[in-house]
CSV table of C-alpha atoms in Angstrom, one decimal:
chain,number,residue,atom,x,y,z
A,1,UNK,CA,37.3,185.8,133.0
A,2,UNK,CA,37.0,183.4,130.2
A,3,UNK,CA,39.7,181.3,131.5
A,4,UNK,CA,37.9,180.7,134.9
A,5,UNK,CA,34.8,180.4,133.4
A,6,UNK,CA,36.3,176.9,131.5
A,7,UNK,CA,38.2,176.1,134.1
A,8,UNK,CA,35.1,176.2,136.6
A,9,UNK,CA,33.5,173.9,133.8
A,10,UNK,CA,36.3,171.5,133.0
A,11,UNK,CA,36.5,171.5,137.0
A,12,UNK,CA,32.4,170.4,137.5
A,13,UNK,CA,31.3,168.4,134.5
A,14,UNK,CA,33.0,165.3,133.8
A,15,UNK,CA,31.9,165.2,130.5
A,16,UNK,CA,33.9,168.6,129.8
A,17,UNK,CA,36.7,166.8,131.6
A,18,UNK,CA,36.2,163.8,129.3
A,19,UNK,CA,36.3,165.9,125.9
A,20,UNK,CA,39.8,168.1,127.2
A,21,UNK,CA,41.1,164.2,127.8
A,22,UNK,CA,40.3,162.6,124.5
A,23,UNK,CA,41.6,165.9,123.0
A,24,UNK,CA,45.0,165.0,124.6
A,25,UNK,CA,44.4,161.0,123.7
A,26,UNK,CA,44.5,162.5,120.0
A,27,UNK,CA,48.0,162.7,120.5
A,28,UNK,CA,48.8,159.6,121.3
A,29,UNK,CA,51.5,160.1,123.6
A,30,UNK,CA,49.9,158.3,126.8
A,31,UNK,CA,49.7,155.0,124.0
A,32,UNK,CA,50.5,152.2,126.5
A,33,UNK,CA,52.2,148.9,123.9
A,34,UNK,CA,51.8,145.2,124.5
A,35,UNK,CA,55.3,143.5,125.1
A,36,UNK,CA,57.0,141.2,123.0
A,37,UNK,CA,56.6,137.8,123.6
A,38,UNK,CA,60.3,136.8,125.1
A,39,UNK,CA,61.6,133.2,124.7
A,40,UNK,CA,60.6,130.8,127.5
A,41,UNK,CA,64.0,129.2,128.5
A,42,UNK,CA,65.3,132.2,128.9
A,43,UNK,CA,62.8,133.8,131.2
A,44,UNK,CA,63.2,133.8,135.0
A,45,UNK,CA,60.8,131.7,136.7
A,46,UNK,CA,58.4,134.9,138.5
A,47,UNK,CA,59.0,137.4,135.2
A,48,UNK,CA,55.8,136.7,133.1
A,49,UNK,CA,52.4,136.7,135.2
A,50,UNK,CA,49.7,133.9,134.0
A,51,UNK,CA,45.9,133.6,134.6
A,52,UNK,CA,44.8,134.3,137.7
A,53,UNK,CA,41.5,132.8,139.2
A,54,UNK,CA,39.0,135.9,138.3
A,55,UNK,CA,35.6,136.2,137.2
A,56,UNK,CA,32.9,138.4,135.7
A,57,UNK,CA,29.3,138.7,135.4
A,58,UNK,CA,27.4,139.3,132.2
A,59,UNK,CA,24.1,141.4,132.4
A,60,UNK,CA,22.2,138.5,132.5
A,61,UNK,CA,23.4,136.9,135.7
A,62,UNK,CA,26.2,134.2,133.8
A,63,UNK,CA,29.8,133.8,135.4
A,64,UNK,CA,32.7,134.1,132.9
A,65,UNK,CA,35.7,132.6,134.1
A,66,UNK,CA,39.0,134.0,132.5
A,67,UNK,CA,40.9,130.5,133.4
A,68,UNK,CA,38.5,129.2,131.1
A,69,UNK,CA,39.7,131.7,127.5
A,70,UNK,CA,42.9,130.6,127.0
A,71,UNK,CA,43.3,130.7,123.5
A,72,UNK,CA,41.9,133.6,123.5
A,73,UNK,CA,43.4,137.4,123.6
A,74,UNK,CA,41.7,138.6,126.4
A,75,UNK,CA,41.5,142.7,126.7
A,76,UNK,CA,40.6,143.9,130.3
A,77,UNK,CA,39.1,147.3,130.7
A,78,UNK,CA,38.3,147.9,134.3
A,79,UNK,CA,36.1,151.4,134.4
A,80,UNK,CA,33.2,153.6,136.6
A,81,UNK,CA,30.8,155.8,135.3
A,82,UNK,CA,32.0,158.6,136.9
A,83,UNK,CA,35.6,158.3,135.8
A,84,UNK,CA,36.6,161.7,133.5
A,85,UNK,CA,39.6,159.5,132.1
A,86,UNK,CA,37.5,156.7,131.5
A,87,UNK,CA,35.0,158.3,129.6
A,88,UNK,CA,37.8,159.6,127.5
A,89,UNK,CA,38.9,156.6,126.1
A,90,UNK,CA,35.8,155.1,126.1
A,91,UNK,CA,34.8,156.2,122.0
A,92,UNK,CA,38.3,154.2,121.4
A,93,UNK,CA,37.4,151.4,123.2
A,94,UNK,CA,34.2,151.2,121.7
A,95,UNK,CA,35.6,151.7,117.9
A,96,UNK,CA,38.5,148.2,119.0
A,97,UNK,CA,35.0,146.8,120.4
A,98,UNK,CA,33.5,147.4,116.7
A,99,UNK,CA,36.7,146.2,115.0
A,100,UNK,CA,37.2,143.1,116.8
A,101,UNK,CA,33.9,141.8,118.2
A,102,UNK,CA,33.6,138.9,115.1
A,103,UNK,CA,36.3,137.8,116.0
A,104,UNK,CA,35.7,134.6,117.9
A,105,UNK,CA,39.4,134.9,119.4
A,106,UNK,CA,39.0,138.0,121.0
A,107,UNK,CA,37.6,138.6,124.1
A,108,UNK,CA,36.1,141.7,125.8
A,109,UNK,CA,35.9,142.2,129.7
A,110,UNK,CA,35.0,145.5,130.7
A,111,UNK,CA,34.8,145.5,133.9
A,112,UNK,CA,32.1,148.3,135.8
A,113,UNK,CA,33.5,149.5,139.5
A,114,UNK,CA,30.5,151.5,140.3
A,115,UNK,CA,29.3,151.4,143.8
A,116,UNK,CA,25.9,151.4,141.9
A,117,UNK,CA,26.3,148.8,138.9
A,118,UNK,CA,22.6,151.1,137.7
A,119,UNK,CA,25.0,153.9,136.8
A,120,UNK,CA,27.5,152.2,135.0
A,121,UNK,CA,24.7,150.7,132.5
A,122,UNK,CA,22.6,154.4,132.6
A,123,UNK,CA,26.4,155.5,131.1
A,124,UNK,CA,26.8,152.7,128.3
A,125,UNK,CA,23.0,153.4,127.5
A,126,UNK,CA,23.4,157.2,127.2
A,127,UNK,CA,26.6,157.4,125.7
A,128,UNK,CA,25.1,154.9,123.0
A,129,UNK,CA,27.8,152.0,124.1
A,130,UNK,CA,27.8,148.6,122.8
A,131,UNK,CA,30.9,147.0,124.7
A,132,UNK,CA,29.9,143.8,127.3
A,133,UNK,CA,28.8,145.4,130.7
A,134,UNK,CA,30.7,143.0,133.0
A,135,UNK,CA,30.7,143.2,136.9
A,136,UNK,CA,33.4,141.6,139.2
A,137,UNK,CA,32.2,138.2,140.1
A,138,UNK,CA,34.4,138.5,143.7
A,139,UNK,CA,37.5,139.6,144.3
A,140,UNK,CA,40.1,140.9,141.7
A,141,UNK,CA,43.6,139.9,141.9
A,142,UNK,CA,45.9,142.6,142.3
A,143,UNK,CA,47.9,141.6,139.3
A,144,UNK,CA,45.3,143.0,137.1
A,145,UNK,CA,43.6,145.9,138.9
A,146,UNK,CA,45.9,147.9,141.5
A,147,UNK,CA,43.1,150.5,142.2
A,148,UNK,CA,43.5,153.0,139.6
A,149,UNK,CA,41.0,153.8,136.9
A,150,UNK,CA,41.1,153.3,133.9
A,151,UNK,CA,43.5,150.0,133.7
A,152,UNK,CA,44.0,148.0,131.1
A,153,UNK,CA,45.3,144.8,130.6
A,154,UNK,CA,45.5,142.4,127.8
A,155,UNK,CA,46.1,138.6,127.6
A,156,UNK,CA,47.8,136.7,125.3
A,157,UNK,CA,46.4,133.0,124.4
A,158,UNK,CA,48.7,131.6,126.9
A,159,UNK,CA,47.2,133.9,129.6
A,160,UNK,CA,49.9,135.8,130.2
A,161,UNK,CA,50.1,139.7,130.7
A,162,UNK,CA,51.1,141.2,128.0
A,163,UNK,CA,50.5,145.0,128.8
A,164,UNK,CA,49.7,146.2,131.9
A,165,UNK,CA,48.4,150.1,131.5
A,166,UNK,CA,47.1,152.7,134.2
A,167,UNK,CA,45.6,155.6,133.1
A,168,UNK,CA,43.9,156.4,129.8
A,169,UNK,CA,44.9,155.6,126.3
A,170,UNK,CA,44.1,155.1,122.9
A,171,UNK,CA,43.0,152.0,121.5
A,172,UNK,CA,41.5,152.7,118.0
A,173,UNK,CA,45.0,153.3,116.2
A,174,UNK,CA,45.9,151.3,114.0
A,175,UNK,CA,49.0,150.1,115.6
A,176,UNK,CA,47.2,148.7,118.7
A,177,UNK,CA,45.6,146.6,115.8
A,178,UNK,CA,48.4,145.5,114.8
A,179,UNK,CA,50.0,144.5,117.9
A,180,UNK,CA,46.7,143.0,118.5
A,181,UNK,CA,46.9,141.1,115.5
A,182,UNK,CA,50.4,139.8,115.9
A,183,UNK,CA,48.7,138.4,119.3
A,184,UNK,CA,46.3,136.6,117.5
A,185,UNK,CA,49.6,134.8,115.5
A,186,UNK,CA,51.4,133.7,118.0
């Protein structure tokens, strides 16, 4: 009886579903890893993906251009409210966000999908969230976002893709930092 009981739970409240996720986050085995950075001469011409033509929307109404960061590592979170795996990683997110956010180099686009952009910011507000509430500012190129939630992509200062990760994942370990940090060296 107790097993239907959580299941019923872990079945109706996304928060439930969010706490059994972050539980399996712990582990680290769904850890997605930004590639190495492979010579240029001996890349095929189509193998490495650059800057797309995308934008964003701050909360107060300015356009952010990603053509216009390179330099910059760029890390994409596109998210929604209602999202049980999102929610999960979110606390990491947030603790990378806290890490990184004096870094002038770094970049943060977290992108809200809500239908209702009000719900989105209700969850950042409740959950006591500090990352950039960002909205798409038209459409988003499929090279970043293929439709599944979470995904995550990060940027190098070139503007290329360097990881490219549906689903959830950790991003408050210390070896994301690193890889982040080797980013920042190139």
């Amino acid at each position: 009886m107790l097993l239907v009981v959580m299941f019923l739970i872990l079945l109706i409240s996304p928060d439930a579903k969010a706490w059994l996720m972050r539980q399996i986050l712990s582990t680290g085995l769904l850890n997605s890893k930004i590639e190495e950075r492979k010579s240029e001469r001996n890349l095929p011409e189509n193998n490495s993906v650059s800057v797309q033509n995308f934008s964003v929307i701050d909360d107060k109404g300015k356009i952010i251009n990603i053509s216009d960061l390179k330099g910059k590592v760029v890390f994409i979170n596109f998210w929604a409210s209602w999202c049980p795996p999102c929610r999960a990683e979110f606390p990491s997110i947030q603790k990378f966000y806290n890490q990184y956010k004096g870094n002038e180099n770094v970049v943060f686009f977290t992108v809200n999908l809500d239908d209702e952009t009000a719900k989105g910011k209700e969850y950042l507000l409740k959950e006591e969230l500090s990352i950039p509430f960002l909205i798409p500012a038209g459409n988003i190129p499929k090279e970043y976002f293929g439709g599944s939630l979470p995904t995550t992509v990060v940027l190098d200062k070139s503007g290329k893709i360097r990881m490219h990760h549906a689903g959830m994942a950790d991003y408050s370990k210390d070896s994301f930092y690193q890889q982040i940090n080797d980013l920042l060296n190139e």
